[in-house]
Coordinates of C-alpha atoms in Angstrom, one line a residue:
Chain A
M1 CA 29.4 22.9 41.7
R2 CA 32.3 21.1 40.1
T3 CA 30.9 17.8 41.4
F4 CA 27.5 18.7 39.8
Q5 CA 29.1 19.5 36.5
R6 CA 31.0 16.3 36.5
L7 CA 27.8 14.4 37.3
Q8 CA 26.0 16.3 34.6
S9 CA 28.5 15.4 32.0
S10 CA 28.6 11.8 33.0
K11 CA 26.7 9.0 31.4
W12 CA 25.4 8.0 34.7
L13 CA 23.0 10.9 34.8
M14 CA 21.4 9.7 31.6
L15 CA 21.2 6.2 32.9
L16 CA 19.4 7.5 35.9
L17 CA 17.1 9.8 34.0
V18 CA 15.9 7.2 31.5
P19 CA 14.3 4.7 34.1
V20 CA 12.9 7.7 36.1
C21 CA 11.2 9.2 33.1
T22 CA 9.9 5.8 32.1
L23 CA 8.5 5.2 35.6
L24 CA 6.9 8.7 35.6
L25 CA 5.3 8.0 32.2
F26 CA 4.1 4.6 33.3
T27 CA 2.6 6.1 36.5
S28 CA 0.8 8.8 34.6
C29 CA -0.6 6.2 32.2
T30 CA -1.8 4.0 35.0
K31 CA -3.4 6.9 36.8
K32 CA -5.3 7.8 33.7
S33 CA -6.5 4.3 33.1
E34 CA -7.7 4.1 36.7
E35 CA -9.8 7.3 36.2
R36 CA -11.3 6.2 32.9
P37 CA -11.8 2.6 31.6
D38 CA -10.3 1.8 28.2
P39 CA -12.7 2.6 25.5
I40 CA -14.1 -0.1 23.2
R41 CA -12.5 0.3 19.8
Y42 CA -14.7 -0.1 16.7
R43 CA -12.6 -0.2 13.5
L44 CA -14.5 0.7 10.3
K45 CA -13.7 -0.7 6.9
W46 CA -13.2 2.6 5.2
L47 CA -12.8 6.3 5.8
F48 CA -15.7 8.3 7.2
N49 CA -18.3 8.7 4.4
T50 CA -21.9 7.9 3.8
S51 CA -21.4 4.2 4.2
V52 CA -20.8 4.6 7.9
V53 CA -23.6 7.0 8.7
G54 CA -25.3 4.7 11.2
D55 CA -21.9 4.2 13.1
L56 CA -21.4 8.0 13.3
W57 CA -25.0 8.5 14.4
A58 CA -24.6 6.0 17.2
E59 CA -21.4 7.7 18.4
E60 CA -22.5 11.3 18.0
K61 CA -26.0 10.8 19.5
G62 CA -24.5 9.1 22.6
L63 CA -26.3 5.8 22.0
F64 CA -23.2 3.9 23.1
E65 CA -23.0 5.9 26.3
R66 CA -26.7 5.3 26.9
E67 CA -25.8 1.6 27.0
G68 CA -23.0 2.4 29.4
L69 CA -20.3 1.9 26.8
I70 CA -17.4 4.2 25.8
V71 CA -16.8 3.5 22.2
E72 CA -14.2 4.9 19.9
V73 CA -15.2 4.7 16.3
K74 CA -12.0 4.6 14.2
P75 CA -11.9 5.1 10.4
G76 CA -10.6 2.3 8.3
G77 CA -8.6 2.5 5.1
P78 CA -7.0 0.4 2.4
E79 CA -4.4 -1.0 4.7
K80 CA -6.6 -1.5 7.7
D81 CA -8.0 -5.0 8.4
A82 CA -10.5 -5.1 11.3
I83 CA -10.3 -8.9 11.7
K84 CA -6.6 -8.8 12.2
E85 CA -7.0 -5.9 14.7
L86 CA -9.6 -8.0 16.6
E87 CA -7.2 -10.9 17.0
L88 CA -4.4 -8.6 18.0
G89 CA -6.6 -6.9 20.6
H90 CA -6.3 -3.5 18.9
A91 CA -10.1 -3.4 18.5
Q92 CA -13.1 -5.2 20.0
F93 CA -15.5 -4.7 17.1
G94 CA -15.0 -4.0 13.4
V95 CA -16.5 -3.9 10.0
A96 CA -15.4 -6.4 7.4
S97 CA -16.6 -7.5 4.0
A98 CA -17.8 -11.1 3.6
D99 CA -14.8 -12.2 1.5
M100 CA -12.5 -11.0 4.3
V101 CA -14.6 -12.9 6.9
I102 CA -14.6 -16.1 4.8
R103 CA -10.9 -15.9 4.2
A104 CA -10.3 -15.4 7.9
V105 CA -12.5 -18.3 8.8
S106 CA -10.7 -20.5 6.3
K107 CA -7.4 -19.7 8.1
G108 CA -8.7 -20.5 11.5
S109 CA -9.6 -17.0 12.7
P110 CA -12.1 -16.9 15.6
V111 CA -14.2 -14.2 13.9
A112 CA -17.9 -13.9 14.4
V113 CA -20.4 -11.9 12.4
I114 CA -22.9 -10.2 14.7
A115 CA -24.8 -8.0 12.1
Q116 CA -24.9 -7.5 8.4
L117 CA -25.1 -3.8 7.5
F118 CA -25.5 -3.9 3.7
Q119 CA -28.2 -6.1 2.3
T120 CA -27.0 -5.4 -1.3
N121 CA -23.4 -5.1 -2.2
P122 CA -22.7 -1.6 -3.4
L123 CA -20.1 -2.8 -5.8
Q124 CA -21.4 -2.2 -9.4
W125 CA -19.9 -1.4 -12.8
I126 CA -20.5 2.0 -14.3
Y127 CA -20.8 2.3 -18.1
R128 CA -21.9 4.7 -20.8
P129 CA -25.4 3.4 -22.0
G130 CA -25.1 5.2 -25.4
E131 CA -21.9 3.4 -26.3
T132 CA -22.1 0.2 -24.2
E133 CA -25.3 -1.7 -24.1
I134 CA -25.7 -4.0 -21.1
K135 CA -29.3 -5.4 -21.0
T136 CA -28.4 -8.8 -19.8
P137 CA -25.1 -10.3 -18.3
E138 CA -24.5 -12.0 -21.7
D139 CA -23.9 -8.5 -23.1
L140 CA -20.6 -8.4 -21.2
R141 CA -19.1 -10.5 -24.1
G142 CA -16.5 -8.5 -26.1
K143 CA -16.3 -5.7 -23.5
V144 CA -13.3 -4.3 -21.8
I145 CA -14.1 -4.7 -18.1
G146 CA -12.2 -3.0 -15.3
V147 CA -11.3 -5.2 -12.4
T148 CA -9.2 -4.9 -9.2
F149 CA -7.1 -8.1 -9.4
G150 CA -7.2 -9.7 -6.0
G151 CA -10.2 -7.6 -4.9
N152 CA -13.8 -8.8 -4.3
D153 CA -14.9 -7.3 -7.6
E154 CA -12.7 -9.9 -9.4
A155 CA -14.4 -12.7 -7.5
I156 CA -17.8 -11.3 -8.3
L157 CA -17.0 -10.8 -12.0
R158 CA -15.5 -14.2 -12.4
A159 CA -18.6 -15.7 -10.7
L160 CA -20.8 -13.8 -13.1
L161 CA -18.8 -14.9 -16.1
A162 CA -19.0 -18.5 -14.9
K163 CA -22.7 -18.3 -14.2
Y164 CA -23.5 -17.1 -17.7
G165 CA -21.1 -19.3 -19.5
I166 CA -18.9 -16.4 -20.7
L167 CA -15.3 -17.5 -21.3
E168 CA -12.5 -15.3 -20.0
E169 CA -11.2 -15.0 -23.6
E170 CA -14.6 -13.4 -24.6
V171 CA -14.0 -10.4 -22.4
E172 CA -10.9 -8.2 -21.8
L173 CA -10.1 -7.7 -18.1
F174 CA -8.4 -4.3 -17.4
S175 CA -6.5 -3.8 -14.1
V176 CA -7.9 -0.9 -12.3
R177 CA -6.6 1.4 -9.5
Y178 CA -8.0 4.6 -7.9
D179 CA -7.4 6.6 -11.1
Y180 CA -10.4 6.6 -13.4
T181 CA -8.6 8.0 -16.5
P182 CA -8.8 4.8 -18.5
F183 CA -12.6 4.9 -18.2
Y184 CA -12.8 8.6 -19.0
E185 CA -10.6 8.0 -22.0
R186 CA -12.9 5.2 -23.1
R187 CA -10.2 2.6 -23.0
V188 CA -12.4 0.6 -20.6
D189 CA -16.2 0.0 -21.2
L190 CA -17.2 -0.9 -17.6
W191 CA -15.5 0.4 -14.5
P192 CA -16.0 -1.0 -11.0
V193 CA -17.3 1.5 -8.4
Y194 CA -19.1 1.6 -5.1
R195 CA -22.5 2.7 -6.3
N196 CA -23.2 4.7 -3.1
A197 CA -19.8 6.5 -3.2
Q198 CA -17.7 7.0 -6.3
G199 CA -20.6 5.9 -8.5
I200 CA -22.3 9.2 -7.7
I201 CA -19.2 11.3 -8.3
I202 CA -18.3 9.7 -11.6
K203 CA -21.9 9.8 -12.8
E204 CA -22.0 13.5 -12.1
K205 CA -18.7 14.1 -14.0
L206 CA -20.0 12.2 -17.0
E207 CA -23.3 14.1 -17.0
G208 CA -21.3 17.3 -16.6
A209 CA -19.6 16.4 -19.8
G210 CA -22.9 15.8 -21.6
E211 CA -22.7 12.0 -21.3
R212 CA -25.0 9.5 -19.7
A213 CA -24.1 6.9 -17.1
A214 CA -25.7 3.6 -16.1
F215 CA -24.7 0.8 -13.6
F216 CA -24.5 -2.9 -14.0
D217 CA -25.5 -4.6 -10.7
P218 CA -24.2 -8.1 -10.2
H219 CA -26.7 -8.6 -7.4
R220 CA -29.6 -8.3 -9.8
A221 CA -27.8 -10.6 -12.2
G222 CA -27.9 -13.3 -9.5
V223 CA -24.6 -13.0 -7.7
P224 CA -25.4 -11.8 -4.2
F225 CA -21.9 -11.3 -2.8
V226 CA -22.3 -10.0 0.8
A227 CA -20.7 -6.7 1.7
N228 CA -20.0 -4.9 5.0
S229 CA -20.8 -6.7 8.2
V230 CA -20.1 -6.0 11.9
V231 CA -17.7 -8.5 13.4
T232 CA -16.2 -9.4 16.7
T233 CA -14.3 -12.4 18.1
K234 CA -15.9 -15.6 19.4
E235 CA -14.0 -15.0 22.7
M236 CA -15.7 -11.7 23.1
L237 CA -19.1 -13.4 22.4
Q238 CA -18.4 -16.0 25.1
K239 CA -16.7 -13.9 27.7
S240 CA -18.5 -10.6 27.4
P241 CA -21.9 -11.3 25.9
E242 CA -23.5 -8.4 27.6
I243 CA -21.0 -5.9 26.1
V244 CA -21.6 -7.4 22.7
E245 CA -25.3 -7.2 23.1
K246 CA -25.2 -3.6 24.3
F247 CA -22.8 -2.6 21.6
T248 CA -25.0 -4.2 18.8
K249 CA -28.1 -2.7 20.3
A250 CA -26.7 0.8 20.3
L251 CA -25.1 0.4 16.9
L252 CA -28.2 -0.9 15.2
A253 CA -30.3 1.8 16.9
G254 CA -27.9 4.3 15.4
W255 CA -28.4 2.8 12.0
E256 CA -32.2 2.6 12.3
A257 CA -32.4 6.2 13.5
S258 CA -30.1 7.5 10.7
M259 CA -32.2 5.7 8.1
A260 CA -35.5 7.0 9.4
P261 CA -37.4 9.3 7.0
E262 CA -37.4 12.2 9.4
S263 CA -33.6 12.0 10.0
G264 CA -32.5 12.6 6.4
A265 CA -31.3 16.2 6.7
E266 CA -29.6 15.6 10.0
A267 CA -27.9 12.4 8.8
I268 CA -26.6 14.2 5.7
A269 CA -25.3 17.1 7.8
L270 CA -23.6 14.7 10.1
I271 CA -21.8 12.9 7.2
H272 CA -20.8 16.3 5.8
R273 CA -19.2 17.2 9.1
F274 CA -17.0 14.1 9.0
D275 CA -16.5 14.1 5.2
P276 CA -16.3 17.8 4.3
D277 CA -14.6 17.2 1.0
T278 CA -17.7 15.7 -0.5
P279 CA -20.3 18.3 -1.6
L280 CA -23.7 18.2 0.1
N281 CA -25.6 17.4 -3.1
Q282 CA -23.4 14.4 -3.6
I283 CA -23.8 13.2 0.0
E284 CA -27.6 13.5 -0.4
Q285 CA -27.5 11.1 -3.4
Q286 CA -25.1 8.8 -1.6
Y287 CA -27.3 8.7 1.4
A288 CA -30.4 7.9 -0.6
I289 CA -28.7 4.9 -2.3
T290 CA -27.0 3.7 0.9
K291 CA -30.5 3.8 2.6
R292 CA -31.9 1.5 -0.1
M293 CA -29.0 -0.9 0.4
V294 CA -29.1 -1.0 4.2
K295 CA -32.8 -0.8 4.8
P296 CA -34.6 -2.0 1.6
S297 CA -38.0 -1.4 3.1
A298 CA -39.5 0.6 6.0
D299 CA -40.1 -2.5 8.1
F300 CA -36.8 -4.2 7.3
P301 CA -34.7 -4.5 10.4
V302 CA -31.2 -3.1 9.9
G303 CA -28.5 -5.6 10.6
T304 CA -30.3 -8.7 9.4
I305 CA -27.9 -11.5 8.4
D306 CA -28.8 -13.0 5.1
R307 CA -27.6 -16.6 5.6
A308 CA -28.3 -17.7 2.1
A309 CA -26.3 -14.9 0.6
W310 CA -23.4 -15.7 2.9
Q311 CA -23.5 -19.3 1.8
M312 CA -23.6 -18.2 -1.8
T313 CA -20.6 -15.9 -1.2
E314 CA -18.7 -18.8 0.3
Q315 CA -19.6 -21.0 -2.7
I316 CA -18.4 -18.4 -5.1
M317 CA -15.1 -18.1 -3.3
V318 CA -14.6 -21.9 -3.3
E319 CA -15.4 -22.0 -7.1
Q320 CA -13.0 -19.2 -7.8
G321 CA -10.3 -21.0 -5.8
L322 CA -10.0 -18.0 -3.4
I323 CA -10.3 -20.5 -0.5
P324 CA -9.1 -24.1 -0.5
G325 CA -12.5 -25.5 0.3
A326 CA -15.8 -24.9 2.1
V327 CA -15.4 -23.5 5.5
G328 CA -19.0 -23.6 6.8
V329 CA -19.3 -19.9 7.2
A330 CA -22.8 -20.3 8.7
R331 CA -21.0 -21.3 11.9
A332 CA -19.4 -17.8 12.1
L333 CA -22.8 -16.1 11.8
A334 CA -23.9 -15.1 15.3
P335 CA -26.7 -12.5 15.1
V336 CA -26.9 -10.9 18.5
I337 CA -30.2 -9.1 18.2
S338 CA -32.7 -11.6 17.0
R339 CA -36.0 -10.2 15.9
Chain B
M1 CA 31.8 -11.9 -1.2
L2 CA 28.7 -13.3 -2.9
H3 CA 28.2 -16.0 -0.3
R4 CA 28.6 -13.4 2.5
R5 CA 25.9 -11.2 1.0
L6 CA 23.5 -14.2 0.6
Y7 CA 24.4 -15.5 4.0
Q8 CA 23.7 -12.1 5.6
F9 CA 20.4 -11.8 3.9
L10 CA 19.3 -15.4 4.8
L11 CA 20.3 -14.7 8.4
V12 CA 18.2 -11.5 8.5
Y13 CA 15.2 -13.1 6.8
T14 CA 15.3 -16.2 9.0
L15 CA 15.5 -14.0 12.1
G16 CA 12.6 -11.9 10.9
L17 CA 10.5 -14.9 10.1
G18 CA 11.4 -16.5 13.4
L19 CA 10.4 -13.4 15.3
L20 CA 7.1 -13.3 13.3
L21 CA 6.4 -17.0 14.0
S22 CA 7.3 -16.7 17.7
F23 CA 4.9 -13.7 17.9
K24 CA 2.2 -15.8 16.3
Y25 CA 2.6 -18.8 18.6
L26 CA 3.2 -16.7 21.7
L27 CA -0.1 -14.8 21.1
D28 CA -1.9 -17.8 19.6
L29 CA -2.8 -15.9 16.5
S30 CA -4.6 -17.6 13.5
D31 CA -3.0 -18.1 10.1
Y32 CA -5.1 -15.2 8.9
V33 CA -3.0 -12.7 11.0
I34 CA 0.4 -14.5 10.7
P35 CA 0.6 -17.6 8.5
G36 CA 2.1 -20.8 10.0
V37 CA 5.0 -22.7 8.6
Q38 CA 2.7 -25.1 6.7
D39 CA 0.9 -22.1 5.1
I40 CA 4.1 -20.5 4.0
R41 CA 5.3 -23.8 2.6
K42 CA 2.1 -24.2 0.6
A43 CA 2.3 -20.6 -0.7
A44 CA 5.9 -21.1 -1.7
T45 CA 5.0 -24.3 -3.6
S46 CA 2.1 -22.6 -5.5
V47 CA 3.6 -19.2 -6.4
F48 CA 7.4 -19.6 -6.3
F49 CA 8.0 -19.9 -10.0
R50 CA 5.5 -17.1 -10.9
Y51 CA 6.9 -14.8 -8.3
L52 CA 10.5 -15.7 -9.4
M53 CA 9.6 -14.5 -12.9
D54 CA 7.9 -11.4 -11.5
T55 CA 11.0 -10.6 -9.4
L56 CA 13.2 -10.9 -12.4
D57 CA 10.9 -8.6 -14.3
T58 CA 11.1 -6.1 -11.4
L59 CA 14.9 -6.4 -11.2
S60 CA 15.4 -5.8 -14.9
V61 CA 13.3 -2.6 -14.6
A62 CA 15.2 -1.6 -11.4
V63 CA 18.6 -2.0 -13.2
V64 CA 17.6 0.2 -16.1
G65 CA 15.9 2.7 -13.7
H66 CA 19.1 2.8 -11.7
L67 CA 21.2 3.5 -14.8
I68 CA 18.8 6.3 -15.7
A69 CA 19.1 7.7 -12.2
I70 CA 22.9 7.6 -12.3
L71 CA 22.8 9.4 -15.6
M72 CA 20.2 12.0 -14.3
A73 CA 22.1 12.6 -11.1
G74 CA 25.4 12.9 -13.0
I75 CA 24.0 15.5 -15.4
V76 CA 22.2 17.4 -12.7
G77 CA 25.3 17.1 -10.5
I78 CA 27.6 18.5 -13.2
I79 CA 25.3 21.4 -14.0
G80 CA 24.4 22.1 -10.4
R81 CA 27.9 22.0 -9.1
S82 CA 28.6 25.6 -10.1
A83 CA 27.9 28.5 -7.8
S84 CA 26.3 30.4 -10.7
W85 CA 22.6 31.3 -10.8
S86 CA 21.8 28.4 -13.2
G87 CA 23.6 25.9 -10.9
A88 CA 21.7 27.1 -7.9
F89 CA 18.4 26.9 -9.8
I90 CA 19.0 23.4 -11.0
R91 CA 19.9 22.3 -7.4
A92 CA 16.8 24.0 -6.0
A93 CA 14.6 22.4 -8.6
A94 CA 16.1 19.0 -8.0
Y95 CA 15.6 19.2 -4.3
N96 CA 12.1 20.5 -4.7
I97 CA 11.0 17.7 -7.0
Q98 CA 12.3 15.2 -4.4
A99 CA 10.2 16.9 -1.7
Y100 CA 7.0 15.6 -3.2
P101 CA 6.0 12.2 -2.0
I102 CA 6.1 9.6 -4.8
V103 CA 2.6 8.4 -4.0
A104 CA 1.3 11.8 -4.9
V105 CA 3.4 12.2 -8.0
A106 CA 2.8 8.6 -9.3
P107 CA -0.8 9.0 -10.4
I108 CA 0.3 11.9 -12.6
I109 CA 3.1 9.8 -14.1
F110 CA 0.6 7.0 -14.7
I111 CA -1.8 9.4 -16.4
L112 CA 0.9 10.7 -18.6
F113 CA 2.7 7.5 -19.4
G114 CA 0.2 4.8 -18.8
D115 CA 0.7 1.8 -16.5
G116 CA 3.6 0.2 -18.5
M117 CA 7.3 0.1 -18.4
V118 CA 8.0 3.8 -18.8
S119 CA 6.2 4.7 -15.6
R120 CA 7.9 2.0 -13.6
L121 CA 11.3 3.1 -14.9
L122 CA 10.6 6.7 -14.1
I123 CA 9.4 6.1 -10.6
A124 CA 12.3 3.7 -9.9
A125 CA 14.7 6.4 -11.2
M126 CA 13.0 9.1 -9.2
I127 CA 13.2 7.2 -5.9
C128 CA 16.9 6.3 -6.2
Y129 CA 18.3 9.4 -7.8
F130 CA 18.2 11.7 -4.8
P131 CA 21.0 10.1 -2.7
L132 CA 23.0 9.8 -5.9
L133 CA 22.4 13.5 -6.7
L134 CA 23.5 14.6 -3.3
S135 CA 26.7 12.7 -3.5
F136 CA 27.3 13.7 -7.1
I137 CA 26.8 17.4 -6.3
G138 CA 29.0 17.0 -3.2
V139 CA 31.8 15.4 -5.2
F140 CA 31.6 17.6 -8.2
A141 CA 31.3 20.8 -6.2
E142 CA 34.3 20.2 -4.0
P143 CA 37.7 21.2 -5.6
V144 CA 40.7 18.9 -5.4
T145 CA 43.0 21.9 -4.9
D146 CA 46.3 20.0 -5.0
I147 CA 45.7 18.7 -8.5
E148 CA 43.4 21.3 -10.0
H149 CA 45.8 24.2 -9.0
F150 CA 48.4 23.0 -11.6
Y151 CA 45.9 22.9 -14.5
T152 CA 44.3 26.2 -13.5
A153 CA 47.7 27.9 -13.2
T154 CA 48.8 26.7 -16.6
G155 CA 45.4 27.7 -18.1
R156 CA 44.5 24.2 -19.2
M157 CA 41.6 23.6 -16.9
N158 CA 38.2 22.9 -18.5
W159 CA 35.0 21.5 -17.1
R160 CA 35.6 18.0 -18.4
L161 CA 39.0 17.8 -16.8
Q162 CA 37.6 19.3 -13.6
I163 CA 34.8 16.6 -13.5
G164 CA 37.3 13.9 -14.3
I165 CA 39.7 14.9 -11.5
R166 CA 37.0 15.2 -8.9
A167 CA 35.3 11.9 -9.9
F168 CA 38.6 10.1 -10.0
E169 CA 39.6 11.4 -6.6
N170 CA 36.3 10.4 -5.1
M171 CA 35.8 7.1 -6.9
A172 CA 35.3 5.1 -3.7
K173 CA 32.6 7.5 -2.5
L174 CA 30.8 7.4 -5.9
T175 CA 30.9 3.6 -6.2
T176 CA 29.6 3.3 -2.6
V177 CA 26.7 5.6 -3.2
I178 CA 25.9 3.9 -6.5
T179 CA 25.8 0.5 -4.8
G180 CA 23.7 1.8 -2.0
S181 CA 21.2 3.4 -4.2
A182 CA 20.6 0.1 -6.0
T183 CA 18.4 -1.0 -3.2
L184 CA 16.4 2.2 -3.6
A185 CA 16.0 1.5 -7.3
M186 CA 14.5 -1.9 -6.4
V187 CA 12.3 -0.3 -3.8
G188 CA 11.2 2.3 -6.3
T189 CA 10.2 -0.2 -8.9
I190 CA 8.2 -2.2 -6.4
V191 CA 6.4 0.9 -5.2
A192 CA 5.6 1.8 -8.8
E193 CA 4.3 -1.7 -9.5
F194 CA 2.3 -1.6 -6.2
I195 CA 0.7 1.7 -7.0
A196 CA -0.4 1.2 -10.6
A197 CA 1.5 -1.2 -12.8
T198 CA 0.2 -4.5 -14.0
A199 CA 3.4 -6.5 -13.8
G200 CA 6.3 -7.3 -11.5
I201 CA 6.5 -8.4 -7.9
G202 CA 5.0 -5.2 -6.6
H203 CA 1.8 -6.0 -8.5
S204 CA 1.8 -9.5 -7.1
I205 CA 2.3 -8.2 -3.6
R206 CA -0.6 -5.9 -4.0
I207 CA -2.9 -8.7 -5.1
A208 CA -1.7 -10.8 -2.1
L209 CA -2.4 -7.9 0.1
Y210 CA -5.9 -7.6 -1.2
Q211 CA -6.4 -11.3 -0.4
S212 CA -4.8 -10.8 3.1
D213 CA -2.3 -13.5 2.2
L214 CA 0.8 -12.7 4.2
S215 CA 2.3 -16.1 3.3
K216 CA 2.6 -15.0 -0.4
I217 CA 4.1 -11.7 0.7
L218 CA 6.7 -13.6 2.7
V219 CA 7.6 -15.6 -0.4
A220 CA 7.9 -12.4 -2.4
L221 CA 10.1 -10.7 0.3
F222 CA 12.4 -13.7 0.2
L223 CA 12.8 -13.5 -3.6
I224 CA 13.2 -9.7 -3.5
G225 CA 16.0 -10.1 -0.9
I226 CA 17.8 -12.8 -2.8
F227 CA 17.8 -10.9 -6.1
N228 CA 18.6 -7.6 -4.4
S229 CA 21.6 -9.2 -2.7
L230 CA 22.8 -10.6 -6.1
Y231 CA 22.4 -7.1 -7.7
L232 CA 24.3 -5.4 -4.9
F233 CA 27.0 -8.0 -5.1
L234 CA 27.4 -7.4 -8.8
L235 CA 27.6 -3.6 -8.3
E236 CA 30.1 -4.0 -5.5
W237 CA 32.2 -6.3 -7.8
I238 CA 32.1 -3.8 -10.6
G239 CA 33.0 -1.0 -8.2
K240 CA 35.9 -3.0 -6.8
R241 CA 37.2 -3.7 -10.4
I242 CA 37.0 0.0 -11.2
R243 CA 38.9 1.0 -8.1
V244 CA 41.5 -1.7 -8.7
R245 CA 42.0 -0.4 -12.2
L246 CA 42.2 3.2 -11.2
D247 CA 43.9 3.1 -7.9
P248 CA 47.7 3.8 -8.3
P249 CA 48.9 2.0 -5.1
T250 CA 47.5 -1.3 -6.2
G251 CA 50.0 -1.6 -9.0
G252 CA 49.6 -3.4 -12.3
R253 CA 47.8 -2.1 -15.3
G254 CA 45.4 -0.2 -13.1
A255 CA 48.2 1.7 -11.6
R256 CA 49.4 2.8 -15.0
R257 CA 45.9 3.9 -16.0
G258 CA 45.6 5.9 -12.8
R259 CA 48.7 7.7 -13.5
L260 CA 47.7 8.3 -17.1
I261 CA 44.5 9.9 -16.0
L262 CA 46.4 12.1 -13.6
K263 CA 48.6 13.2 -16.4
G264 CA 45.5 14.0 -18.3
K265 CA 45.9 11.6 -21.2
E266 CA 43.0 9.3 -20.6
I267 CA 40.6 12.2 -20.4
R268 CA 41.9 13.6 -23.7
N269 CA 43.4 16.6 -22.2
P270 CA 47.1 16.5 -23.1
I271 CA 49.4 18.5 -20.9

């Protein structure tokens, strides 16, 4: 007994316990991994909301399993960067915006775009049509325009200003964050929003206060800046082409199904399950707009890569000095499912 | 002392950078994930001066915010030191305010005060005042029985004298916590700028983060470290000067002053 007590109080016991516990932990992990293969991780760009309806559909309807894949769809966020996670091996697929992809390519990242989800960039500027008249891009002169410095809205806006010969001195750029108070207080005339997300919410708030809201769409003004696309690594494309193909097939099938006219109610309910904080009526509107941006017409195949728009996006970034020179982004475009 | 501070920082920074670069080359990561030496050098050349000005801007706000925090903590510490109901209430309120994460409170501050200097100051002060407050309450609430007994027995004790005695007796503790909280003031200012301000190095870091440009962030971290070291050195130097002046065993003019305080003359409380 005395010996045991002495042993118990000694440091040796601790030194013995630590490696034993580590070994046990390691063994349990190994056993688990033997039973079930590691899932494929798919990192989204943002939190679960309407913009990821097709991804959720593919996961929830078992489309990945049907292809023999175990896929873990992980929400993104402001600090998440799918391309970095791909390189570090934390994810095998991800969603990234075109500016992220082009920046990564310019720094030697082996990223490859396998599908383009949004055909129109949802980034637009909301304004009050009664007080701010924007009929043509030239009407931006003299306005206070909200912009996220360093964000892709800054690049889009600067490209717009350059395209229409508007000098920076002719507009006032206002640094924006997540708080919309400056817009509500009328300190800013145009505020950048994602048309299919916050755009709906702010519009509703304005209408609730008896005001009108309209949106300025840079895409219509001739600046087609590509938005969310599905990415993987070139290594993955070369070493596991069958996994990439199965994944893309299942994912795009999920998007197609969620965009189908008969799936509307089910898709909306699915989004609401993952995003319970957004009211159903707002999700309905968000879904309708997302659908237009992802599948512009009934026969348009979801995931089509718009090469011209990618090249235009690259050109804008070069002109804005966001990358040191042309990177030949076309080489990073690798549509897996050719139609 | 200054060169030691800078030397220590440079050592830590170089080690950190070395670790990052070895990680990059070991795992064969692109410059997008971890920038290479050439990339960092390019970023340093292009943004160094701008970031230097931004860091100075941040430091100036941090210094003022720190002073406000010392003042706030001093006042709350003095009021909250008593065992009365009001003292307990002030302490509870001060602790509760601290319980809210600053990222949740910051938007309210920015709505109320805009995205200018006041908000940055307030957030910097809020972040660094809590450790100050804890120390101040601890110091001001703990009686120095040996000395206070005399004044209490002779009926000459008042709150100012009490605070004076307790502060004097714990001067080393107070200067240490003030120096330590300076880093938090700098962190607080950077957080405020990162969340919503339109100036300072926190704002620049945010833009660099949007552009996934780690090389610029590394340049910013270098400058923040250098200026933080300088500020800490300055505070340590001031603290040392104060202690030398007040500490009786050190001799000289300081010794006389220390004794004068103990006799109550410096704090205008004649015996």
